[in-house]
Coordinates of C-alpha atoms in Angstrom, one line a residue:
M1 CA 20.9 64.5 110.5
D2 CA 18.7 63.9 113.6
E3 CA 18.6 60.2 114.2
K4 CA 15.2 60.6 116.0
M5 CA 13.6 62.1 112.9
D6 CA 10.3 60.3 111.9
H7 CA 11.0 59.4 108.3
I8 CA 7.9 57.2 107.9
S9 CA 5.4 60.0 108.7
G10 CA 6.9 62.0 105.8
L11 CA 5.9 59.4 103.2
P12 CA 3.1 60.1 100.8
E13 CA -0.4 59.4 102.1
T14 CA -1.0 56.6 99.6
L15 CA 2.0 54.7 101.0
L16 CA 0.8 55.3 104.6
H17 CA -2.6 53.9 103.6
D18 CA -0.9 50.9 102.1
I19 CA 1.0 50.3 105.4
L20 CA -2.3 50.5 107.3
S21 CA -4.0 48.0 104.9
R22 CA -1.3 45.4 105.9
L23 CA -1.9 45.8 109.6
P24 CA -4.5 44.0 111.8
K25 CA -7.4 46.4 112.5
K26 CA -6.5 46.9 116.2
D27 CA -2.9 47.7 115.3
A28 CA -4.0 50.1 112.6
I29 CA -6.1 52.0 115.0
K30 CA -3.2 52.3 117.5
T31 CA -1.2 54.2 114.9
S32 CA -3.4 57.3 115.5
V33 CA -1.5 58.0 118.8
L34 CA 1.9 58.2 117.0
S35 CA 1.5 61.6 115.6
K36 CA -0.9 64.1 114.0
T37 CA 0.1 62.8 110.5
W38 CA -0.8 59.2 111.5
R39 CA -4.1 60.4 113.0
E40 CA -5.1 62.2 109.8
T41 CA -4.0 59.2 107.8
L42 CA -6.3 56.9 109.8
Y43 CA -9.2 59.4 109.3
T44 CA -8.7 59.3 105.5
F45 CA -8.0 55.5 105.3
P46 CA -10.3 54.3 102.5
I47 CA -11.1 51.0 104.1
L48 CA -13.9 51.6 106.7
S49 CA -15.1 48.9 109.1
I50 CA -17.9 49.6 111.6
C51 CA -18.9 46.9 114.0
D52 CA -21.5 47.6 116.8
R53 CA -20.3 45.0 119.2
G54 CA -17.0 46.6 120.2
S55 CA -18.1 50.2 119.6
I56 CA -21.1 50.0 121.8
R57 CA -19.1 48.4 124.6
K58 CA -16.6 51.2 124.3
F59 CA -19.3 53.9 124.6
S60 CA -20.8 52.1 127.5
K61 CA -17.5 52.2 129.4
R62 CA -17.4 55.9 128.8
K63 CA -20.7 56.1 130.7
E64 CA -22.6 57.4 127.7
D65 CA -26.4 57.8 128.5
Q66 CA -27.3 56.3 125.1
P67 CA -24.4 54.1 123.8
I68 CA -26.3 53.0 120.7
K69 CA -27.0 56.7 119.7
A70 CA -23.3 57.5 120.4
F71 CA -22.3 54.6 118.1
L72 CA -24.6 55.8 115.4
D73 CA -23.3 59.4 115.6
H74 CA -19.7 58.1 115.5
G75 CA -20.4 56.1 112.3
K76 CA -22.1 59.0 110.6
Q77 CA -19.3 61.3 111.4
R78 CA -16.7 59.0 109.8
L79 CA -18.7 58.8 106.6
V80 CA -19.6 62.5 106.5
R81 CA -15.9 63.3 106.8
F82 CA -15.2 61.4 103.6
S83 CA -18.2 63.0 101.8
D84 CA -17.4 66.5 102.8
Q85 CA -13.7 66.1 101.7
G86 CA -14.6 64.4 98.5
L87 CA -12.6 61.3 99.4
A88 CA -13.2 57.9 97.8
I89 CA -14.0 54.8 99.9
K90 CA -12.4 51.7 98.7
E91 CA -14.2 49.3 101.0
F92 CA -17.0 49.8 103.5
K93 CA -18.0 47.0 105.9
L94 CA -20.9 47.3 108.3
K95 CA -21.4 44.5 110.8
L96 CA -24.4 44.7 113.2
S97 CA -25.3 42.1 115.9
L98 CA -27.9 44.1 117.9
T99 CA -31.1 42.6 119.1
C100 CA -34.0 42.4 116.6
Y101 CA -35.7 45.4 118.4
D102 CA -32.7 47.6 118.3
L103 CA -31.9 46.7 114.7
Q104 CA -35.4 47.9 113.5
L105 CA -34.8 51.3 115.2
I106 CA -31.5 51.9 113.4
Y107 CA -32.5 50.8 109.9
P108 CA -33.0 54.5 108.7
D109 CA -29.4 55.2 109.9
V110 CA -28.2 52.2 107.8
D111 CA -29.9 53.6 104.8
Q112 CA -28.1 56.9 105.3
W113 CA -24.7 55.2 105.8
L114 CA -25.0 53.2 102.6
K115 CA -26.1 56.2 100.6
L116 CA -23.1 58.2 101.9
A117 CA -20.8 55.3 101.0
S118 CA -22.3 55.1 97.5
E119 CA -21.8 58.9 97.0
C120 CA -18.1 58.3 97.9
D121 CA -17.7 55.9 95.0
V122 CA -17.4 52.8 97.2
Q123 CA -15.9 49.8 95.4
T124 CA -16.5 47.1 97.9
L125 CA -19.6 47.0 100.1
K126 CA -20.2 44.4 102.9
L127 CA -23.3 44.4 105.1
C128 CA -23.6 41.7 107.7
L129 CA -26.7 41.3 110.0
P130 CA -27.7 38.5 112.3
T131 CA -28.6 35.3 110.4
L132 CA -32.2 35.0 109.2
K133 CA -33.9 31.7 110.1
E134 CA -36.8 30.0 108.5
D135 CA -39.1 30.4 111.5
D136 CA -37.8 33.8 112.5
P137 CA -40.6 36.4 112.7
C138 CA -38.2 39.4 113.2
L139 CA -38.4 42.1 110.6
C140 CA -35.6 42.4 108.0
Y141 CA -33.8 45.4 106.8
I142 CA -35.4 46.3 103.5
L143 CA -32.7 47.0 100.9
H144 CA -33.7 49.5 98.2
P145 CA -31.8 49.6 94.8
G146 CA -31.1 53.4 95.2
V147 CA -29.1 52.8 98.4
I148 CA -26.5 50.6 96.8
E149 CA -26.8 51.5 93.1
A150 CA -23.3 53.0 92.7
R151 CA -21.5 52.9 89.3
S152 CA -18.2 52.3 91.1
L153 CA -19.4 49.2 93.0
N154 CA -17.6 46.1 91.9
K155 CA -18.1 43.8 95.0
L156 CA -21.3 43.4 97.0
V157 CA -21.5 41.1 100.0
L158 CA -24.8 40.8 101.9
K159 CA -25.5 38.4 104.8
G160 CA -28.3 37.9 107.3
R161 CA -31.7 39.5 107.7
I162 CA -31.7 41.6 104.6
R163 CA -34.8 41.8 102.4
F164 CA -34.6 42.5 98.7
D165 CA -37.5 44.8 97.8
K166 CA -39.6 44.2 94.7
E167 CA -38.0 47.4 93.2
F168 CA -35.1 45.1 92.2
L169 CA -37.4 43.8 89.4
N170 CA -37.4 47.2 87.8
P171 CA -35.7 47.0 84.4
S172 CA -33.8 50.3 85.2
V173 CA -31.9 48.6 88.1
K174 CA -28.4 47.8 86.8
F175 CA -25.0 47.1 88.3
S176 CA -22.8 47.8 85.4
S177 CA -19.5 47.5 87.3
L178 CA -20.3 44.6 89.7
C179 CA -17.8 41.7 89.4
V180 CA -18.4 39.8 92.7
L181 CA -21.8 39.2 94.2
S182 CA -22.2 37.2 97.5
L183 CA -25.6 36.7 99.2
S184 CA -26.1 34.5 102.3
Y185 CA -29.3 34.0 104.3
V186 CA -31.0 37.0 102.7
L187 CA -34.8 37.2 101.8
F188 CA -36.4 37.9 98.5
D189 CA -39.9 39.1 98.0
D190 CA -39.9 37.5 94.6
E191 CA -37.9 34.5 93.4
G192 CA -37.3 36.2 90.1
A193 CA -35.5 39.2 91.7
I194 CA -32.1 37.5 92.0
E195 CA -32.2 36.3 88.4
H196 CA -33.1 39.8 87.3
V197 CA -30.2 41.3 89.3
I198 CA -27.7 38.8 88.0
S199 CA -28.8 39.2 84.4
H200 CA -28.1 43.0 84.7
C201 CA -24.5 42.5 85.8
P202 CA -22.6 42.2 82.5
L203 CA -19.2 42.1 84.2
I204 CA -20.0 39.6 86.9
E205 CA -17.2 37.0 87.5
Q206 CA -18.1 35.4 90.8
I207 CA -21.6 34.6 92.2
T208 CA -22.1 33.2 95.7
L209 CA -25.7 32.3 96.8
K210 CA -26.0 30.5 100.1
W211 CA -29.3 29.4 101.8
C212 CA -31.4 32.3 100.7
Y213 CA -35.1 32.5 101.3
V214 CA -38.2 33.5 99.4
Y215 CA -41.2 35.1 101.2
N216 CA -44.5 33.4 100.8
P217 CA -47.2 36.0 101.7
S218 CA -50.1 33.4 101.6
R219 CA -48.4 31.4 104.3
T220 CA -46.5 34.3 106.0
K221 CA -43.5 32.0 106.0
F222 CA -40.1 31.7 104.4
S223 CA -38.9 28.9 102.2
F224 CA -35.7 28.1 100.4
M225 CA -35.4 29.0 96.7
K226 CA -36.9 26.5 94.4
S227 CA -35.0 27.2 91.2
L228 CA -32.3 29.5 89.8
G229 CA -31.3 30.0 86.2
I230 CA -28.0 31.7 85.2
H231 CA -27.7 32.4 81.5
G232 CA -25.5 34.3 79.0
L233 CA -23.0 35.8 81.4
Q234 CA -19.8 35.9 79.3
K235 CA -17.5 37.0 82.1
L236 CA -18.7 34.5 84.8
K237 CA -15.8 32.4 86.1
G238 CA -17.2 30.7 89.2
V239 CA -20.4 30.1 91.3
D240 CA -21.1 28.8 94.8
I241 CA -24.7 27.9 95.2
Q242 CA -26.2 26.2 98.2
G243 CA -29.8 25.6 99.3
V244 CA -31.5 25.8 95.8
E245 CA -33.4 22.7 94.7
E246 CA -32.9 23.2 90.9
V247 CA -30.1 25.1 89.2
Y248 CA -29.5 25.7 85.5
I249 CA -26.2 27.2 84.4
D250 CA -25.4 28.2 80.9
A251 CA -22.2 30.2 81.0
P252 CA -19.6 29.4 78.3
N253 CA -16.5 30.6 80.2
I254 CA -17.3 29.3 83.8
E255 CA -14.4 27.4 85.4
K256 CA -15.6 26.6 88.9
I257 CA -18.9 25.2 90.2
Y258 CA -19.8 24.5 93.8
Y259 CA -23.3 23.2 94.4
G260 CA -24.7 22.2 97.8
A261 CA -28.1 20.6 97.7
V262 CA -30.9 20.7 100.3
S263 CA -30.2 17.5 102.1
D264 CA -33.8 16.3 102.5
E265 CA -35.2 17.4 99.1
P266 CA -34.6 16.1 95.6
S267 CA -32.1 18.3 93.8
K268 CA -30.9 18.9 90.3
I269 CA -28.1 20.8 88.7
S270 CA -27.6 21.2 85.0
F271 CA -24.4 22.6 83.5
D272 CA -23.8 20.6 80.4
S273 CA -23.0 23.6 78.3
C274 CA -20.1 24.7 80.6
R275 CA -17.4 23.0 78.5
N276 CA -14.5 25.0 80.0
L277 CA -15.3 23.7 83.5
R278 CA -12.1 23.0 85.5
A279 CA -13.3 22.5 89.1
L280 CA -16.5 20.9 90.3
T281 CA -17.8 20.4 93.9
L282 CA -21.1 18.6 94.7
M283 CA -22.5 18.3 98.2
N284 CA -25.5 16.5 99.7
M285 CA -26.6 14.9 96.4
K286 CA -28.4 12.0 98.0
I287 CA -32.1 11.9 97.1
E288 CA -33.0 10.7 93.5
F289 CA -29.3 11.0 92.5
I290 CA -26.8 8.2 92.5
I291 CA -23.2 8.6 91.4
T292 CA -22.2 5.5 89.3
N293 CA -19.3 4.6 87.1
E294 CA -21.3 5.7 84.1
W295 CA -21.7 9.1 85.7
F296 CA -17.9 9.5 86.0
L297 CA -17.4 8.4 82.3
H298 CA -20.0 11.0 81.2
L299 CA -18.5 13.7 83.4
F300 CA -14.9 13.3 82.1
S301 CA -15.9 13.0 78.5
K302 CA -18.2 16.0 78.5
F303 CA -15.7 18.3 80.4
P304 CA -12.2 17.7 78.9
F305 CA -10.6 20.4 81.1
L306 CA -11.9 19.2 84.5
E307 CA -8.9 19.0 86.8
S308 CA -10.5 19.1 90.3
L309 CA -13.4 17.0 91.6
E310 CA -14.9 17.1 95.1
L311 CA -17.8 15.0 96.3
I312 CA -19.2 15.7 99.8
E313 CA -21.8 13.4 101.4
C314 CA -23.1 12.1 98.0
F315 CA -24.9 8.8 97.4
M316 CA -22.5 6.6 95.5
F317 CA -22.7 3.1 94.0
D318 CA -20.9 0.6 96.2
I319 CA -18.1 -0.1 93.7
I320 CA -16.6 2.9 91.9
N321 CA -14.0 3.2 89.2
I322 CA -12.6 6.6 88.5
S323 CA -10.6 6.8 85.3
S324 CA -9.4 10.2 84.0
G325 CA -6.3 11.4 82.2
Q326 CA -6.8 15.1 83.1
L327 CA -7.8 14.9 86.8
K328 CA -5.2 16.4 89.2
A329 CA -7.1 16.8 92.5
L330 CA -9.8 14.5 94.0
V331 CA -11.7 14.8 97.3
L332 CA -14.2 12.3 98.6
S333 CA -15.9 13.1 101.9
N334 CA -18.3 10.9 103.8
C335 CA -19.6 9.0 100.8
S336 CA -20.4 6.2 103.2
T337 CA -22.2 3.9 100.7
M338 CA -19.0 3.3 98.8
V339 CA -17.2 0.0 99.7
K340 CA -14.6 -0.2 97.0
L341 CA -12.8 2.5 95.0
E342 CA -10.4 2.0 92.1
I343 CA -8.5 5.1 90.9
D344 CA -6.9 5.2 87.4
T345 CA -5.6 8.7 87.1
P346 CA -2.0 9.0 85.9
N347 CA -1.9 12.8 86.5
L348 CA -3.5 12.9 89.9
S349 CA -1.3 14.9 92.4
S350 CA -3.7 15.2 95.4
F351 CA -6.2 12.8 96.9
R352 CA -8.1 13.7 100.1
Y353 CA -10.4 11.2 101.7
Y354 CA -12.8 11.8 104.6
F355 CA -14.7 9.0 106.3
A356 CA -16.8 8.6 109.5
G357 CA -18.1 5.1 110.1
D358 CA -17.3 1.5 111.0
D359 CA -15.8 -0.5 108.1
L360 CA -13.2 1.2 106.0
P361 CA -13.5 0.9 102.2
S362 CA -11.0 -0.7 99.9
I363 CA -9.0 1.9 97.9
S364 CA -6.5 1.0 95.2
F365 CA -4.5 2.9 92.5
R366 CA -3.9 1.5 89.1
Q367 CA -1.9 4.3 87.7
C368 CA -0.7 7.3 89.6
S369 CA 1.8 10.1 89.4
S370 CA 5.1 10.0 91.3
Q371 CA 4.0 13.3 92.8
L372 CA 0.8 12.0 94.3
Q373 CA 0.1 12.9 97.9
V374 CA -2.7 11.2 99.8
N375 CA -4.3 12.7 102.9
V376 CA -6.8 10.6 104.9
H377 CA -9.1 12.0 107.6
L378 CA -11.0 9.3 109.6
H379 CA -13.6 9.5 112.4
M380 CA -13.6 6.0 114.0
F381 CA -14.8 4.0 117.0
P382 CA -12.2 2.1 119.0
P383 CA -13.4 -1.4 118.2
F384 CA -12.6 -0.8 114.5
L385 CA -9.1 0.7 114.9
Y386 CA -7.4 -2.6 114.1
Q387 CA -8.5 -2.1 110.4
L388 CA -6.0 0.7 110.0
G389 CA -3.0 -1.5 109.2
K390 CA -4.8 -3.2 106.3
F391 CA -6.2 0.2 105.2
V392 CA -2.8 1.8 105.2
K393 CA -1.1 -1.0 103.2
Q394 CA -3.5 -0.4 100.3
F395 CA -1.6 2.6 99.3
K396 CA 1.4 1.5 97.3
P397 CA 4.1 2.7 97.5
Q398 CA 3.5 3.9 101.0
K399 CA 5.1 7.3 100.4
F400 CA 1.9 8.4 98.7
L401 CA 0.0 8.3 102.1
T402 CA 1.6 11.4 103.6
W403 CA -1.0 12.4 106.1
L404 CA -3.5 10.4 108.3
S405 CA -5.8 12.4 110.5
L406 CA -7.9 10.6 113.1
S407 CA -10.7 11.4 115.6
I408 CA -11.6 8.7 118.1
R409 CA -14.6 8.6 120.3
P410 CA -16.7 5.8 122.0
D411 CA -20.0 4.5 120.8
D412 CA -22.5 3.0 123.2
D413 CA -23.6 0.4 120.6
H414 CA -20.0 -0.9 120.3
Y415 CA -18.6 -0.2 123.7
H416 CA -19.1 -3.8 124.9
D417 CA -17.0 -5.0 121.9
W418 CA -13.7 -4.0 123.6
E419 CA -14.5 -4.4 127.3
E420 CA -11.9 -7.1 127.6
E421 CA -8.4 -7.6 126.2
D422 CA -8.7 -9.3 122.8
D423 CA -6.4 -11.9 121.5
P424 CA -4.1 -9.9 119.2
Y425 CA -4.0 -12.8 116.7
S426 CA -7.7 -12.5 116.2
F427 CA -6.8 -9.5 114.0
P428 CA -4.4 -10.9 111.4
A429 CA -1.5 -8.5 110.9
T430 CA -0.1 -7.6 107.4
F431 CA 3.7 -7.9 106.7
P432 CA 5.9 -6.1 105.8
V433 CA 4.6 -3.5 108.2
P434 CA 3.5 -0.3 106.3
I435 CA 4.9 3.1 107.4
I436 CA 3.3 6.5 106.9
K437 CA 4.9 9.9 107.4
H438 CA 2.5 11.7 109.7
L439 CA -0.4 10.7 112.0
V440 CA -2.5 13.5 113.4
I441 CA -4.8 12.6 116.3
R442 CA -7.4 15.4 116.3
S443 CA -9.4 14.1 119.3
V444 CA -9.6 11.3 121.7
R445 CA -12.8 11.9 123.8
G446 CA -14.8 9.9 126.2
I447 CA -12.3 7.0 126.5
Q448 CA -11.7 5.7 130.0
S449 CA -8.1 5.8 131.1
N450 CA -7.9 2.1 131.8
K451 CA -8.7 1.5 128.1
Y452 CA -5.8 3.6 126.8
G453 CA -3.4 0.6 126.5
L454 CA -6.0 -1.4 124.5
L455 CA -6.8 1.7 122.3
V456 CA -3.2 2.3 121.4
N457 CA -2.5 -1.3 120.6
R458 CA -5.5 -1.5 118.3
L459 CA -4.5 1.9 116.8
F460 CA -1.0 0.8 115.8
H461 CA -1.8 -2.8 115.0
S462 CA 0.6 -3.7 112.2
W463 CA 1.6 -0.3 111.0
Y464 CA 3.9 2.6 112.0
P465 CA 3.8 6.5 111.8
E466 CA 7.0 8.4 111.6
T467 CA 5.5 11.3 113.4
I468 CA 2.5 11.5 115.8
S469 CA 0.9 14.9 116.5
L470 CA -1.8 15.5 119.1
S471 CA -3.9 18.5 119.9
L472 CA -3.0 20.1 123.3
N473 CA -6.6 21.5 123.6
P474 CA -8.0 19.7 126.7
S475 CA -11.4 19.5 125.0
H476 CA -9.9 17.4 122.1
C477 CA -7.3 15.2 123.8
S478 CA -7.3 14.7 127.6
K479 CA -4.2 15.4 129.6
A480 CA -4.2 11.8 130.9
F481 CA -4.0 10.4 127.4
I482 CA -1.1 12.7 126.3
E483 CA 0.8 11.7 129.5
F484 CA 0.1 8.0 128.8
L485 CA 1.4 8.2 125.2
Y486 CA 4.5 10.0 126.5
L487 CA 5.3 7.5 129.2
M488 CA 4.7 4.4 127.1
P489 CA 7.9 4.4 125.0
M490 CA 10.0 5.7 127.9
K491 CA 9.6 2.4 129.7
T492 CA 12.5 0.8 127.9
K493 CA 13.3 -2.0 130.2
K494 CA 9.8 -3.2 130.6
R495 CA 8.7 -2.4 127.1
S496 CA 8.4 -6.0 125.9
L497 CA 6.1 -6.9 128.8
Y498 CA 4.2 -3.6 128.8
L499 CA 0.4 -4.1 128.9
M500 CA 0.9 -7.9 128.3
P501 CA -2.1 -9.9 129.4
M502 CA -1.4 -12.2 132.3
E503 CA -2.1 -15.4 130.4
M504 CA 0.6 -14.4 127.8
K505 CA 3.2 -14.0 130.6
E506 CA 2.4 -17.4 131.9
K507 CA 3.1 -18.9 128.5
G508 CA 6.5 -17.3 128.5
K509 CA 6.1 -15.1 125.4
S510 CA 8.2 -12.0 125.4
C511 CA 5.5 -9.7 124.0
S512 CA 1.9 -10.4 123.5
Y513 CA 1.6 -8.2 120.3
C514 CA 4.7 -9.6 118.5
H515 CA 4.3 -11.9 115.5
H516 CA 6.8 -14.6 114.4
K517 CA 7.5 -12.6 111.2
S518 CA 7.8 -9.1 112.7
K519 CA 8.0 -7.3 116.0
C520 CA 5.0 -5.3 117.3
W521 CA 4.7 -1.5 117.2
L522 CA 6.2 -1.1 120.7
H523 CA 9.6 -2.2 119.4
G524 CA 9.5 0.7 116.9
F525 CA 10.2 3.2 119.6
K526 CA 14.0 3.2 119.2
D527 CA 14.3 6.9 119.7
V528 CA 11.6 9.4 120.5
K529 CA 11.8 13.2 120.2
V530 CA 8.9 15.1 121.7
T531 CA 8.3 18.7 120.7
S532 CA 5.7 21.2 121.7
S533 CA 4.3 24.3 119.8
V534 CA 3.5 26.0 123.1
K535 CA 6.9 27.8 123.0
N536 CA 7.8 28.0 119.4
D537 CA 8.4 24.3 118.9
V538 CA 10.7 23.5 121.8
N539 CA 11.8 20.1 123.0
V540 CA 10.0 18.5 125.9
V541 CA 12.9 17.4 128.0
D542 CA 11.2 15.2 130.6
F543 CA 7.9 14.2 132.1
A544 CA 7.9 17.1 134.6
H545 CA 8.4 19.5 131.7
L546 CA 5.4 18.0 129.9
K547 CA 3.2 18.2 133.0
S548 CA 4.1 21.9 133.4
I549 CA 3.0 22.5 129.8
L550 CA -0.3 20.6 130.2
D551 CA -1.1 22.4 133.5
R552 CA -1.0 25.8 131.8
L553 CA -3.4 24.9 128.9
S554 CA -6.9 26.2 128.5
S555 CA -9.9 25.2 126.3
S556 CA -9.0 27.9 123.8
D557 CA -5.5 26.5 123.0
N558 CA -5.0 25.3 119.5
R559 CA -1.4 24.1 119.8
N560 CA 0.1 20.7 119.3
I561 CA 2.6 18.2 120.7
S562 CA 4.5 15.9 118.3
F563 CA 6.3 12.6 118.8
R564 CA 9.0 11.9 116.2
L565 CA 9.9 8.3 116.1
K566 CA 12.8 6.3 114.7

């Protein structure tokens, strides 16, 4: 048998299509040069993606007189090939980023492409245009029901300057097979159009509606939707609704609700009849809405299957007690009005907390699962970093706090608070010293290099991380700060006197940050292993090696460097 025989090209076309579906788009296109079989396989591949940005640039390089026209002809040829051969289209994605003027010129071609896709029994249709803004006068692409009304359509994704014509209010418009509907930044001529479309989707399972507008002809302006009602959909499992002032949901089998309110407007969401709810996310609930202990009691009693709760930038009472026997995942993000949180959730396995501000809140656990993992993400100013030791010690046992992520930046209002070296004993340390598994420093920006010593000492005041990870992206963490953190533990002989204020040296103390009950964080550096993800997680052998890595970095790098401490 010939060893050079191409066995893969002899596979059935369905298997070759499956191989293409698992490849990145660029790699899938490259297969067309392998053989005639692969070229034909690509031409009949039922997942079509047409994007003007790369295609028009390609036609311009070929010195086409009219690159936009060449792009349109190319897209039409691909769809006509499917139509003429009677081939089905599994997914059709059309993404356009042309200027407003050029978009208006090609809207008839978009109509023709969508009709051809519908005739080829398209199952998933995605149309993405530039985002529509409230004060944007540019004309939208007017979507007519006949263009997308395909019986085979089960997923419809529309984003950007797309306008729903009033024809969608016609009772004859139905989407009998549609299971997933996603609309973002689109425009409706009538606020009732979306409710009418939804009510005529008997198989709908997922609805996404983000920041959609309604046209007001009297003011010739756009405004966000005022209200939305979802009723009687037996198959509906989840909704993601953002930018609607009032939402009413009556769907007996719904399991997930995500609601993002308009931040500067009073908002209301009603879902009391959704007794099977398992996951709830509320965002920007601030005006005329206060989350209290009574609200939590009502929530958990009314929804006995609720396992996941996420509150993002919501107005909360200053003292909160969360008690639930069924809750498994809890997320609190930037609920800055809360100062004390007590959690009594014996089945909780995941708690994520996000905070940006000055004074860290008090968090305690009454009952918790042995499987609980706590991830904390903080955005803090340097003068308040000394609070971290006390904050970390709240989590008992310490093994629960598995991940602490930190962003540090200066604040002009507080900069004078740490202009000079502070007496370390002015911030009482807590003993025994708490230890967490992993500290991620996402960013250290705008800090003068002569303040690095003070920053680090405040950061590790009375607590230890086992691992420190920093971003190697220069726009997140400066090269100078990474070098400083690398060199600090390497000064073994002078470690006890490192960064010691002059007055402490004169008093004969061995280390200014030690306490009579425990040594300071500098003494924790018994052994340091530094690794970098630049070359598949290799060890950084010395300072010269580190500098060579840092010198090669660019602003687009998203890799990390880790310090593993003993």
